[in-house]
Short mmCIF file of C-alpha atoms and ligand atoms in Angstrom, two decimals:
data_model
loop_
_atom_site.label_atom_id
_atom_site.label_comp_id
_atom_site.label_asym_id
_atom_site.label_seq_id
_atom_site.Cartn_x
_atom_site.Cartn_y
_atom_site.Cartn_z
CA MET A 1 -18.90 -78.18 30.03
CA ARG A 2 -20.24 -75.89 27.49
CA THR A 3 -23.65 -76.15 26.03
CA TYR A 4 -24.25 -74.83 22.21
CA GLN A 5 -27.37 -74.82 20.16
CA ASN A 6 -27.35 -74.11 16.45
CA PHE A 7 -27.39 -70.62 15.10
CA ILE A 8 -30.44 -70.16 12.77
CA GLY A 9 -32.10 -66.94 11.90
CA GLY A 10 -30.01 -65.05 14.55
CA GLU A 11 -31.56 -67.22 17.21
CA TRP A 12 -29.76 -70.12 19.27
CA THR A 13 -32.02 -72.84 18.28
CA PRO A 14 -32.29 -76.57 19.54
CA ALA A 15 -32.35 -79.31 16.92
CA SER A 16 -35.79 -79.96 15.75
CA SER A 17 -35.30 -83.45 16.77
CA GLY A 18 -34.42 -82.28 20.36
CA LYS A 19 -31.39 -84.50 20.03
CA THR A 20 -27.96 -83.55 21.21
CA PHE A 21 -24.46 -85.12 21.09
CA SER A 22 -21.42 -84.39 23.27
CA ASN A 23 -17.68 -84.20 22.40
CA ILE A 24 -14.71 -85.41 24.64
CA ASN A 25 -11.37 -84.06 25.10
CA PRO A 26 -8.91 -86.25 22.88
CA ALA A 27 -6.23 -85.57 25.36
CA ASP A 28 -8.28 -86.59 28.10
CA THR A 29 -11.25 -88.58 27.54
CA ARG A 30 -12.62 -88.38 30.97
CA GLU A 31 -13.58 -84.54 30.20
CA THR A 32 -16.69 -83.86 28.32
CA VAL A 33 -15.81 -80.51 26.35
CA ALA A 34 -19.21 -79.36 25.08
CA GLN A 35 -22.86 -80.54 24.18
CA TYR A 36 -24.39 -79.55 20.86
CA ALA A 37 -27.69 -79.76 19.34
CA ALA A 38 -27.62 -82.39 16.75
CA GLY A 39 -28.93 -81.04 13.71
CA GLY A 40 -30.37 -82.73 10.88
CA GLN A 41 -32.13 -82.06 7.26
CA ALA A 42 -34.87 -80.13 8.63
CA ASP A 43 -32.57 -77.73 10.55
CA ALA A 44 -30.38 -77.24 7.52
CA VAL A 45 -33.57 -76.37 5.44
CA ALA A 46 -34.69 -73.78 8.25
CA ALA A 47 -31.13 -72.29 8.04
CA ILE A 48 -31.32 -72.17 4.36
CA GLU A 49 -34.77 -70.36 4.58
CA ALA A 50 -33.51 -67.72 7.11
CA ALA A 51 -30.55 -67.09 5.03
CA LYS A 52 -32.83 -66.53 1.95
CA LYS A 53 -34.82 -64.04 3.83
CA SER A 54 -31.83 -62.09 5.11
CA PHE A 55 -30.02 -62.02 1.84
CA PRO A 56 -31.72 -58.83 0.13
CA ALA A 57 -31.10 -56.38 2.79
CA TRP A 58 -27.30 -57.77 3.22
CA ALA A 59 -26.53 -57.67 -0.25
CA ALA A 60 -27.85 -54.09 -0.48
CA LEU A 61 -25.28 -52.71 2.09
CA THR A 62 -22.00 -51.45 0.74
CA PRO A 63 -18.95 -53.57 1.09
CA VAL A 64 -17.42 -50.79 3.34
CA ALA A 65 -20.38 -51.07 5.83
CA ARG A 66 -20.26 -55.02 5.73
CA GLY A 67 -16.31 -54.69 6.24
CA ARG A 68 -16.93 -52.61 9.47
CA ILE A 69 -18.91 -55.69 10.99
CA LEU A 70 -16.03 -57.99 10.01
CA GLY A 71 -13.51 -55.64 11.49
CA LYS A 72 -15.32 -55.39 14.78
CA ALA A 73 -15.77 -59.02 14.99
CA SER A 74 -11.83 -59.40 14.56
CA GLN A 75 -11.53 -57.20 17.57
CA LEU A 76 -13.90 -59.25 19.66
CA LEU A 77 -12.11 -62.64 18.77
CA GLU A 78 -8.81 -61.00 19.74
CA ALA A 79 -10.07 -59.98 22.86
CA ARG A 80 -11.23 -63.44 23.68
CA LYS A 81 -8.07 -65.12 22.20
CA ALA A 82 -6.71 -66.94 25.30
CA GLU A 83 -10.39 -68.37 26.12
CA LEU A 84 -10.88 -69.66 22.74
CA ALA A 85 -7.63 -70.95 22.28
CA GLU A 86 -7.93 -73.07 25.26
CA LEU A 87 -11.41 -74.27 24.17
CA LEU A 88 -9.90 -75.26 20.77
CA THR A 89 -7.10 -77.11 22.54
CA ARG A 90 -9.55 -79.15 24.68
CA GLU A 91 -11.81 -79.91 21.89
CA GLU A 92 -9.42 -80.46 19.02
CA GLY A 93 -6.27 -81.37 20.90
CA LYS A 94 -3.63 -79.23 19.17
CA THR A 95 -1.12 -77.70 21.63
CA LEU A 96 -2.11 -74.28 23.15
CA ALA A 97 0.56 -72.37 21.23
CA GLU A 98 -1.01 -73.76 18.14
CA ALA A 99 -4.41 -73.11 18.92
CA THR A 100 -3.62 -69.54 19.97
CA GLY A 101 -1.88 -68.99 16.73
CA GLU A 102 -5.00 -70.40 14.87
CA VAL A 103 -7.36 -68.08 16.82
CA GLN A 104 -5.10 -65.15 16.08
CA ARG A 105 -5.32 -66.09 12.43
CA ALA A 106 -9.15 -66.02 12.41
CA ALA A 107 -9.01 -62.69 13.87
CA ASP A 108 -6.54 -61.45 11.20
CA ILE A 109 -8.51 -62.91 8.54
CA PHE A 110 -11.41 -60.96 9.55
CA ARG A 111 -9.34 -57.71 9.84
CA PHE A 112 -7.89 -58.35 6.35
CA PHE A 113 -11.27 -58.81 4.67
CA GLY A 114 -12.91 -56.10 6.77
CA GLY A 115 -10.28 -53.72 5.27
CA LEU A 116 -10.75 -55.12 1.90
CA GLY A 117 -14.39 -53.93 1.82
CA TYR A 118 -12.87 -50.54 0.84
CA THR A 119 -11.39 -51.89 -2.47
CA LEU A 120 -14.18 -54.42 -3.46
CA GLY A 121 -15.76 -53.30 -6.62
CA GLY A 122 -15.77 -53.56 -10.40
CA GLN A 123 -13.37 -52.29 -13.15
CA THR A 124 -13.78 -49.50 -15.91
CA ILE A 125 -12.75 -50.66 -19.28
CA PRO A 126 -12.04 -48.27 -22.21
CA HIS A 127 -14.69 -48.42 -24.68
CA ASP A 128 -14.18 -48.42 -28.40
CA LEU A 129 -16.25 -45.23 -28.99
CA PRO A 130 -16.43 -41.92 -27.30
CA GLY A 131 -19.12 -40.85 -24.95
CA ASN A 132 -19.48 -44.50 -23.70
CA LEU A 133 -18.61 -45.98 -20.52
CA LEU A 134 -17.84 -49.70 -19.95
CA PHE A 135 -17.63 -51.18 -16.52
CA THR A 136 -18.28 -54.06 -14.44
CA ARG A 137 -20.12 -54.61 -11.13
CA ARG A 138 -19.24 -57.04 -8.50
CA GLU A 139 -22.27 -58.78 -7.08
CA PRO A 140 -22.85 -61.34 -4.51
CA LEU A 141 -24.19 -64.90 -5.31
CA GLY A 142 -27.09 -65.39 -2.93
CA VAL A 143 -27.16 -68.21 -0.20
CA VAL A 144 -23.73 -69.91 0.18
CA GLY A 145 -23.10 -73.23 1.78
CA LEU A 146 -19.86 -73.86 3.52
CA ILE A 147 -18.60 -77.10 5.01
CA THR A 148 -15.59 -77.32 7.17
CA PRO A 149 -13.25 -80.08 8.55
CA TRP A 150 -12.24 -80.52 12.11
CA ASN A 151 -8.41 -79.87 11.95
CA PHE A 152 -8.57 -76.02 11.70
CA PRO A 153 -11.92 -75.49 13.46
CA VAL A 154 -11.64 -71.65 13.39
CA ALA A 155 -9.12 -70.74 10.71
CA ILE A 156 -11.05 -72.59 7.73
CA PRO A 157 -14.54 -71.35 8.96
CA ALA A 158 -12.95 -68.01 9.09
CA TRP A 159 -11.22 -67.99 5.75
CA LYS A 160 -14.32 -69.06 3.92
CA LEU A 161 -16.90 -66.97 5.87
CA ALA A 162 -14.92 -63.51 5.75
CA PRO A 163 -14.98 -63.22 1.90
CA ALA A 164 -18.40 -64.78 1.74
CA LEU A 165 -19.79 -62.20 4.14
CA LEU A 166 -17.73 -59.31 2.68
CA CYS A 167 -19.19 -59.98 -0.89
CA GLY A 168 -22.79 -59.80 0.24
CA ASN A 169 -23.84 -63.46 0.54
CA ALA A 170 -25.77 -65.09 3.21
CA VAL A 171 -24.38 -68.12 4.57
CA VAL A 172 -25.20 -71.61 6.11
CA LEU A 173 -22.11 -73.04 7.58
CA LYS A 174 -21.94 -76.81 8.62
CA PRO A 175 -18.81 -77.27 10.85
CA ALA A 176 -17.22 -80.70 11.53
CA SER A 177 -18.92 -82.69 14.11
CA GLN A 178 -15.50 -83.57 15.69
CA ALA A 179 -14.94 -79.79 16.76
CA PRO A 180 -17.67 -77.39 16.13
CA ALA A 181 -17.44 -75.11 19.18
CA LEU A 182 -15.17 -72.52 17.45
CA ALA A 183 -17.43 -72.01 14.67
CA LEU A 184 -20.37 -71.33 16.97
CA GLU A 185 -18.06 -68.68 18.82
CA LEU A 186 -17.40 -67.06 15.48
CA ALA A 187 -21.18 -66.54 15.01
CA LYS A 188 -21.33 -65.26 18.46
CA ALA A 189 -18.55 -62.66 17.71
CA LEU A 190 -20.17 -61.77 14.33
CA ALA A 191 -23.61 -61.36 15.87
CA GLU A 192 -22.30 -59.18 18.69
CA ALA A 193 -20.46 -57.20 15.96
CA GLY A 194 -23.73 -56.53 14.46
CA LEU A 195 -24.25 -58.81 11.59
CA PRO A 196 -28.17 -58.96 10.92
CA LYS A 197 -30.11 -62.02 11.81
CA GLY A 198 -30.19 -64.72 9.38
CA VAL A 199 -27.02 -63.54 7.32
CA LEU A 200 -25.19 -66.27 9.00
CA ASN A 201 -26.36 -69.74 10.26
CA VAL A 202 -24.43 -72.18 11.66
CA VAL A 203 -25.99 -75.81 11.68
CA VAL A 204 -24.16 -78.46 13.74
CA GLY A 205 -25.11 -82.18 12.97
CA ASP A 206 -24.60 -85.31 11.01
CA GLY A 207 -22.50 -84.76 7.85
CA ARG A 208 -24.76 -86.70 5.60
CA ALA A 209 -27.92 -85.14 6.68
CA VAL A 210 -26.73 -81.42 7.16
CA GLY A 211 -23.92 -81.15 4.61
CA GLY A 212 -26.07 -83.39 2.30
CA GLU A 213 -28.79 -80.95 2.41
CA LEU A 214 -26.60 -78.03 1.65
CA ALA A 215 -25.15 -80.08 -1.40
CA ASN A 216 -28.69 -80.80 -2.75
CA HIS A 217 -30.82 -77.85 -1.92
CA PRO A 218 -31.45 -75.58 -4.86
CA SER A 219 -31.32 -72.30 -2.85
CA ILE A 220 -27.69 -73.02 -2.45
CA VAL A 221 -26.13 -71.41 -5.12
CA ALA A 222 -22.38 -71.94 -4.25
CA LEU A 223 -20.66 -74.30 -1.95
CA SER A 224 -17.27 -74.27 -0.49
CA PHE A 225 -16.08 -77.40 1.05
CA THR A 226 -12.81 -78.45 2.72
CA GLY A 227 -12.09 -82.00 3.78
CA SER A 228 -11.39 -85.49 2.40
CA TYR A 229 -11.31 -86.47 -1.18
CA PRO A 230 -14.28 -88.83 -0.96
CA ILE A 231 -16.67 -86.41 0.43
CA GLY A 232 -15.52 -83.72 -1.64
CA ARG A 233 -16.04 -85.59 -4.82
CA GLN A 234 -19.50 -86.73 -3.90
CA ILE A 235 -20.57 -83.09 -3.17
CA TYR A 236 -19.22 -81.86 -6.42
CA GLN A 237 -21.35 -84.58 -8.13
CA GLN A 238 -24.26 -83.16 -6.23
CA LEU A 239 -23.68 -79.69 -7.22
CA ALA A 240 -23.16 -80.43 -10.82
CA PRO A 241 -26.71 -81.01 -12.06
CA ARG A 242 -27.77 -77.52 -11.02
CA MET A 243 -24.37 -76.02 -11.99
CA ALA A 244 -23.95 -74.56 -8.52
CA ARG A 245 -20.58 -72.99 -8.01
CA ALA A 246 -18.08 -75.47 -6.43
CA GLN A 247 -14.91 -75.18 -4.50
CA MET A 248 -13.62 -78.36 -3.21
CA GLU A 249 -10.24 -78.31 -1.12
CA MET A 250 -9.17 -81.67 -0.22
CA GLY A 251 -6.03 -83.81 1.03
CA GLY A 252 -2.42 -83.92 0.02
CA LYS A 253 0.58 -86.02 0.27
CA ASN A 254 3.17 -83.28 0.67
CA PRO A 255 6.83 -83.96 -0.07
CA THR A 256 9.97 -82.11 1.23
CA ILE A 257 12.81 -82.75 -0.85
CA VAL A 258 16.19 -82.80 0.71
CA LEU A 259 19.01 -82.08 -1.64
CA ALA A 260 22.69 -83.13 -0.99
CA ASP A 261 23.80 -79.43 -0.73
CA ALA A 262 21.09 -78.60 1.96
CA ASP A 263 21.74 -77.52 5.43
CA LEU A 264 20.80 -80.79 7.00
CA ASP A 265 20.03 -79.29 10.36
CA LEU A 266 17.53 -76.91 8.74
CA ALA A 267 16.11 -79.75 6.79
CA ALA A 268 15.59 -81.84 9.85
CA THR A 269 14.15 -78.90 11.76
CA LEU A 270 11.73 -78.09 8.82
CA VAL A 271 10.53 -81.83 8.46
CA ILE A 272 10.01 -82.03 12.30
CA ARG A 273 7.84 -78.81 12.36
CA ALA A 274 5.91 -79.72 9.16
CA GLY A 275 5.53 -83.49 9.73
CA PHE A 276 4.64 -83.52 13.42
CA GLY A 277 3.32 -80.06 14.20
CA LEU A 278 -0.44 -80.19 14.78
CA THR A 279 0.08 -84.02 15.29
CA GLY A 280 0.48 -84.27 11.26
CA GLN A 281 -3.18 -83.41 11.08
CA ALA A 282 -2.56 -80.69 8.53
CA CYS A 283 -3.72 -80.89 4.91
CA THR A 284 -0.22 -79.29 4.14
CA ALA A 285 1.62 -81.59 6.73
CA THR A 286 4.91 -83.09 5.25
CA SER A 287 4.48 -86.73 4.97
CA ARG A 288 7.17 -87.95 2.59
CA VAL A 289 10.71 -86.85 2.74
CA LEU A 290 12.60 -87.67 -0.53
CA VAL A 291 16.38 -87.44 0.24
CA GLU A 292 19.43 -87.48 -2.00
CA LYS A 293 21.21 -90.88 -1.36
CA SER A 294 24.63 -89.25 -0.50
CA VAL A 295 23.19 -87.46 2.55
CA LEU A 296 20.54 -89.99 3.72
CA ALA A 297 22.20 -91.54 6.54
CA ALA A 298 23.26 -88.04 7.91
CA PHE A 299 19.73 -86.41 7.28
CA THR A 300 17.99 -89.63 8.77
CA GLU A 301 19.90 -89.50 11.80
CA LYS A 302 19.24 -85.88 12.47
CA LEU A 303 15.52 -86.42 11.85
CA THR A 304 15.16 -89.55 14.17
CA THR A 305 16.99 -87.79 16.97
CA ARG A 306 14.80 -85.00 16.97
CA ALA A 307 11.63 -86.89 16.20
CA CYS A 308 12.22 -89.29 19.35
CA ALA A 309 12.96 -86.21 21.46
CA LEU A 310 9.68 -84.64 21.01
CA LYS A 311 7.46 -84.22 24.04
CA VAL A 312 4.00 -85.67 23.39
CA GLY A 313 1.03 -84.91 25.88
CA ASN A 314 -1.73 -82.79 26.74
CA GLY A 315 -1.59 -79.43 24.73
CA LEU A 316 -2.60 -77.51 27.65
CA THR A 317 0.68 -78.47 29.50
CA ALA A 318 3.52 -76.31 29.27
CA GLY A 319 6.43 -77.60 27.16
CA ILE A 320 4.59 -79.91 24.95
CA ASP A 321 5.37 -80.29 21.35
CA MET A 322 2.64 -82.50 20.04
CA GLY A 323 -0.96 -83.32 21.17
CA PRO A 324 -3.12 -86.25 20.51
CA ALA A 325 -4.96 -87.73 17.40
CA VAL A 326 -8.38 -86.07 17.42
CA ASN A 327 -10.25 -89.36 18.03
CA GLN A 328 -10.15 -92.93 18.25
CA SER A 329 -10.73 -93.50 14.66
CA GLU A 330 -7.88 -91.19 13.52
CA LEU A 331 -5.57 -93.05 15.89
CA ASP A 332 -6.70 -96.29 14.66
CA GLY A 333 -6.00 -95.06 11.16
CA ASN A 334 -2.56 -93.91 11.85
CA PHE A 335 -1.73 -97.49 13.22
CA ALA A 336 -3.59 -99.18 10.26
CA HIS A 337 -1.17 -97.05 7.82
CA LEU A 338 1.77 -97.81 9.92
CA GLU A 339 1.00 -101.76 10.05
CA GLY A 340 0.50 -101.56 6.17
CA ALA A 341 3.82 -99.80 5.55
CA LEU A 342 5.76 -102.22 7.82
CA LYS A 343 4.06 -105.14 6.09
CA GLU A 344 5.07 -103.72 2.81
CA GLY A 345 8.74 -103.65 3.70
CA ALA A 346 9.26 -100.18 5.36
CA GLU A 347 11.59 -100.00 8.61
CA LEU A 348 10.43 -98.28 11.77
CA LEU A 349 13.26 -95.80 12.56
CA CYS A 350 11.33 -94.06 15.47
CA GLY A 351 7.99 -93.99 17.33
CA GLY A 352 5.37 -96.35 16.22
CA GLY A 353 3.69 -96.98 19.53
CA ARG A 354 0.78 -95.81 21.45
CA LEU A 355 1.69 -93.71 24.52
CA ARG A 356 -0.14 -94.78 27.79
CA ASP A 357 2.03 -93.66 30.59
CA GLY A 358 0.11 -91.88 33.30
CA ASP A 359 -2.40 -89.47 32.17
CA LEU A 360 -1.60 -90.31 28.42
CA ALA A 361 -3.57 -93.45 29.05
CA HIS A 362 -6.73 -91.22 28.88
CA GLY A 363 -5.74 -89.81 25.55
CA PHE A 364 -5.31 -90.67 21.87
CA PHE A 365 -1.55 -90.45 21.93
CA MET A 366 0.86 -91.82 19.20
CA GLN A 367 4.63 -91.31 19.22
CA PRO A 368 6.12 -89.38 16.34
CA THR A 369 6.82 -91.95 13.78
CA VAL A 370 9.67 -92.12 11.19
CA LEU A 371 9.70 -94.87 8.62
CA GLY A 372 12.85 -95.41 6.51
CA GLY A 373 13.38 -97.72 3.41
CA VAL A 374 10.12 -96.45 1.74
CA THR A 375 9.72 -96.90 -2.13
CA PRO A 376 7.31 -94.97 -4.30
CA GLN A 377 5.19 -98.17 -4.74
CA MET A 378 4.39 -98.51 -1.04
CA LYS A 379 0.98 -97.24 -0.13
CA ILE A 380 2.46 -95.11 2.62
CA ALA A 381 4.38 -93.11 -0.09
CA SER A 382 1.08 -92.01 -1.85
CA GLU A 383 -1.65 -92.21 0.54
CA GLU A 384 -2.69 -89.55 3.16
CA VAL A 385 -2.13 -90.49 6.62
CA PHE A 386 -3.11 -87.33 8.37
CA GLY A 387 -1.15 -88.22 11.57
CA PRO A 388 2.33 -87.85 13.01
CA VAL A 389 3.98 -90.59 10.53
CA VAL A 390 6.74 -89.27 8.19
CA ALA A 391 7.98 -91.45 5.35
CA VAL A 392 11.69 -91.29 4.16
CA LEU A 393 12.45 -92.09 0.60
CA ALA A 394 15.96 -92.22 -0.98
CA VAL A 395 16.24 -90.66 -4.60
CA GLU A 396 19.44 -90.51 -6.76
CA ASN A 397 19.22 -86.87 -7.89
CA PHE A 398 16.94 -83.90 -8.02
CA ASP A 399 15.32 -85.38 -11.29
CA GLU A 400 14.34 -88.47 -9.55
CA ALA A 401 13.04 -86.58 -6.57
CA LEU A 402 10.85 -84.40 -8.75
CA ALA A 403 9.36 -87.42 -10.58
CA VAL A 404 8.72 -89.23 -7.19
CA ALA A 405 7.24 -86.09 -5.71
CA ASN A 406 5.03 -85.60 -8.90
CA GLY A 407 4.15 -89.49 -9.17
CA VAL A 408 1.08 -89.09 -6.89
CA ASP A 409 -2.44 -87.97 -7.76
CA VAL A 410 -2.48 -85.14 -5.27
CA GLY A 411 -0.76 -81.68 -5.21
CA LEU A 412 -1.22 -79.35 -2.22
CA SER A 413 1.97 -78.08 -0.84
CA ALA A 414 5.45 -79.15 -1.71
CA SER A 415 8.86 -78.02 0.05
CA ILE A 416 12.47 -78.21 -1.08
CA VAL A 417 15.59 -77.70 1.07
CA THR A 418 18.62 -76.63 -0.91
CA ARG A 419 21.11 -74.06 -1.48
CA ASP A 420 20.96 -74.44 -5.23
CA LEU A 421 18.89 -71.63 -6.56
CA LYS A 422 18.58 -73.15 -10.14
CA LYS A 423 17.14 -76.30 -8.69
CA ALA A 424 14.99 -74.56 -6.28
CA MET A 425 13.21 -72.45 -9.16
CA LEU A 426 13.14 -75.55 -11.43
CA TYR A 427 11.28 -77.11 -8.74
CA ALA A 428 8.84 -74.14 -8.25
CA GLU A 429 8.23 -74.46 -12.10
CA ARG A 430 7.84 -78.09 -12.36
CA ILE A 431 6.27 -79.30 -9.14
CA GLU A 432 2.63 -80.30 -9.53
CA ALA A 433 1.30 -78.43 -6.15
CA GLY A 434 -0.67 -75.44 -5.52
CA VAL A 435 1.94 -74.16 -2.94
CA VAL A 436 5.69 -74.32 -3.09
CA LYS A 437 7.95 -73.66 -0.24
CA ILE A 438 11.77 -73.21 -0.68
CA ASN A 439 13.92 -73.48 2.68
CA GLN A 440 10.50 -73.34 4.54
CA ILE A 441 8.06 -75.80 6.08
CA SER A 442 5.32 -77.20 4.02
CA THR A 443 2.74 -76.22 6.49
CA GLY A 444 2.05 -72.29 7.26
CA LEU A 445 0.28 -69.95 4.99
CA ALA A 446 0.14 -66.24 4.62
CA LEU A 447 -3.37 -65.26 4.83
CA GLN A 448 -2.91 -62.53 2.26
CA ALA A 449 -1.70 -65.09 -0.41
CA PRO A 450 -3.77 -67.56 -2.48
CA PHE A 451 -4.09 -71.07 -1.56
CA GLY A 452 -5.45 -74.20 -2.95
CA GLY A 453 -4.37 -77.54 -4.42
CA VAL A 454 -4.10 -79.22 -7.90
CA LYS A 455 -5.01 -82.77 -9.06
CA LYS A 456 -7.27 -84.58 -6.60
CA SER A 457 -6.38 -82.02 -3.92
CA SER A 458 -8.92 -79.59 -5.29
CA THR A 459 -11.36 -78.70 -7.88
CA ASP A 460 -8.83 -76.12 -8.84
CA SER A 461 -11.47 -73.61 -9.85
CA PHE A 462 -11.01 -70.73 -7.55
CA LYS A 463 -8.27 -70.06 -4.98
CA GLU A 464 -9.07 -69.55 -1.11
CA GLN A 465 -7.33 -66.91 0.96
CA GLY A 466 -5.90 -63.63 -0.16
CA ALA A 467 -7.59 -60.62 -1.71
CA GLY A 468 -8.84 -63.26 -4.71
CA ALA A 469 -10.70 -65.05 -2.42
CA VAL A 470 -13.64 -63.06 -3.26
CA GLU A 471 -13.66 -64.50 -6.90
CA PHE A 472 -15.60 -67.23 -5.70
CA TYR A 473 -18.02 -65.46 -3.57
CA SER A 474 -19.06 -62.73 -6.18
CA ARG A 475 -19.91 -62.61 -9.84
CA ILE A 476 -19.05 -59.99 -12.51
CA LYS A 477 -21.78 -58.11 -14.22
CA THR A 478 -20.77 -56.03 -17.53
CA VAL A 479 -22.55 -52.59 -18.09
CA TYR A 480 -22.46 -50.68 -21.21
CA LEU A 481 -23.48 -47.16 -20.91
CA ASP A 482 -23.82 -44.77 -23.97
CA TYR A 483 -24.12 -41.09 -22.87
CA SER A 484 -23.01 -39.72 -26.31
CA ALA A 485 -26.51 -38.78 -27.68
P1 NAP B 501 -14.38 -85.05 6.07
O1 NAP B 501 -14.63 -86.32 6.79
O2 NAP B 501 -14.47 -84.92 4.57
O3 NAP B 501 -15.43 -84.06 6.71
C1 NAP B 501 -15.46 -82.75 6.25
C2 NAP B 501 -16.78 -82.03 6.44
O4 NAP B 501 -17.80 -82.80 5.50
C3 NAP B 501 -17.31 -82.22 7.90
O5 NAP B 501 -18.03 -81.08 8.14
C4 NAP B 501 -18.29 -83.44 7.67
O6 NAP B 501 -19.30 -83.47 8.78
C5 NAP B 501 -18.95 -83.20 6.27
N1 NAP B 501 -19.55 -84.28 5.84
C6 NAP B 501 -19.21 -85.59 6.01
N2 NAP B 501 -20.09 -86.36 5.02
C7 NAP B 501 -20.82 -85.53 4.40
C8 NAP B 501 -21.71 -85.69 3.30
N3 NAP B 501 -21.95 -87.00 2.92
N4 NAP B 501 -22.17 -84.68 2.64
C9 NAP B 501 -21.82 -83.43 3.09
N5 NAP B 501 -20.83 -83.02 3.98
C10 NAP B 501 -20.43 -84.17 4.56
O7 NAP B 501 -12.92 -84.58 6.42
P2 NAP B 501 -12.33 -84.42 7.85
O8 NAP B 501 -11.96 -85.59 8.35
O9 NAP B 501 -13.21 -83.41 8.54
O10 NAP B 501 -11.06 -83.31 7.46
C11 NAP B 501 -9.76 -83.97 7.12
C12 NAP B 501 -9.66 -83.96 5.62
O11 NAP B 501 -9.75 -82.57 5.34
C13 NAP B 501 -8.16 -84.45 5.24
O12 NAP B 501 -8.17 -85.18 4.11
C14 NAP B 501 -7.24 -83.17 4.99
O13 NAP B 501 -6.43 -83.19 4.08
C15 NAP B 501 -8.48 -82.34 4.47
N6 NAP B 501 -8.10 -80.77 4.80
C16 NAP B 501 -7.77 -80.24 3.43
C17 NAP B 501 -7.51 -78.84 3.57
C18 NAP B 501 -7.28 -78.11 2.34
O14 NAP B 501 -7.21 -76.73 2.62
N7 NAP B 501 -7.22 -78.58 1.34
C19 NAP B 501 -7.52 -78.22 4.61
C20 NAP B 501 -7.84 -78.99 5.97
C21 NAP B 501 -8.17 -80.27 5.87
P3 NAP B 501 -19.08 -84.47 9.94
O15 NAP B 501 -17.98 -84.10 10.73
O16 NAP B 501 -20.41 -84.15 10.60
O17 NAP B 501 -18.87 -85.79 9.35
#
């Protein structure tokens, strides 16, 4: 079992209350994975003060110098990839292959933003008059708060931290209590890479106490949050009175449309990967499949055959396709959604049960579940499950598929499987989503491309990831210089 303290002012620090808490392995609840300092409001305040103190010197460095530290951290993370991936699997439950990919992603993000330091700057703009220079400067904001969820415990902290630090901000990061180990390991790598003390502070602890303090504290000038809609909405309201910059990225109800001309084997493969990969615990997971009626039976048969064949188990075991739910409450939530759907008339086509054979009895394992006969009016067609449950809806044609896909109040990722280029492009134009995938899984993002949702999936103010991620973490100042006299 590992033991972690909070990282405040460059020091590993116990909670001011002296309290600790432990996390268990969701695949085997007999194993305690790590013990943490249970931070509270006072620890969050101490972290904010440490960040404030470190900010001026960090902001005074050039982006190239800051980028060098990010680049070094990338190398350190990559060197420890196998160890960190195993820790991630033990704490969050995803398969080792998924965890390895996520740690690699975090290393790649730091490398990408490290290099971006060479390009980070302002712009020169032609002035109306000769002998004048008109240009912009890109400047850091100050102390930035980051609040992250448990489902990508290293990739999401990385994709917020790297641009925040590159731009010259000091940061207080509050990772999800369910899986904070990797965020603390990121801090370790950054410290070893030479990040000055206090520039990054990580406080683990109760969401309301630590996260709430970040949302309310006047020194937090910008806050980037990823998580559920109710919490994101609440934080947004807490930031509004002081007009702090806000970036809230929240849940989705991501559709994959299967048109009659689609390669149905490809469609089934994509839905399996996007619906059951990461145990369906991805904000971009496919949870609705809208299938043209003429191919409904053929597609559903392929989907259920493959879903029922998936191997569920401990993500550390070779050959496992899908790990457990992250905790008892997520598992209970999955079954509550399932029960509600069956009561509303959905048909259970595959799965639907808890797995308890042998060692599985010690984990939060649910069978990959496919529901048929789902209509847009049912809750399962519009509410996020965040588990391995895929709902299949029949549609008459492309127009109806598009209307149903857009008929929810969230819009994160949306996929379509078709050989019809015109319909694919119409979909890209008309779907209300931040990301569109054509003949690809709804999950999986290029770190160099912008990411974010629309509608209730996001405040839709700034994009995350890609070079444009720096827009949230910096401000532009315009300078007029007259040298004509
Ligand atoms: P969550 O319950 O909203 O928690 C997210 C973070 O907020 C955690 O660090 C949590 O801390 C903290 N928090 C809880 N209450 C708070 C409060 N009152 N004030 C400030 N912070 C508070 O979400 P989750 O269950 O971790 O994550 C799942 C959700 O995230 C899903 O809806 C998923 O779709 C969404 N998600 C979205 C994206 C995206 O990019 N759009 C990516 C991944 C996940 P504690 O852990 O201590 O409670």
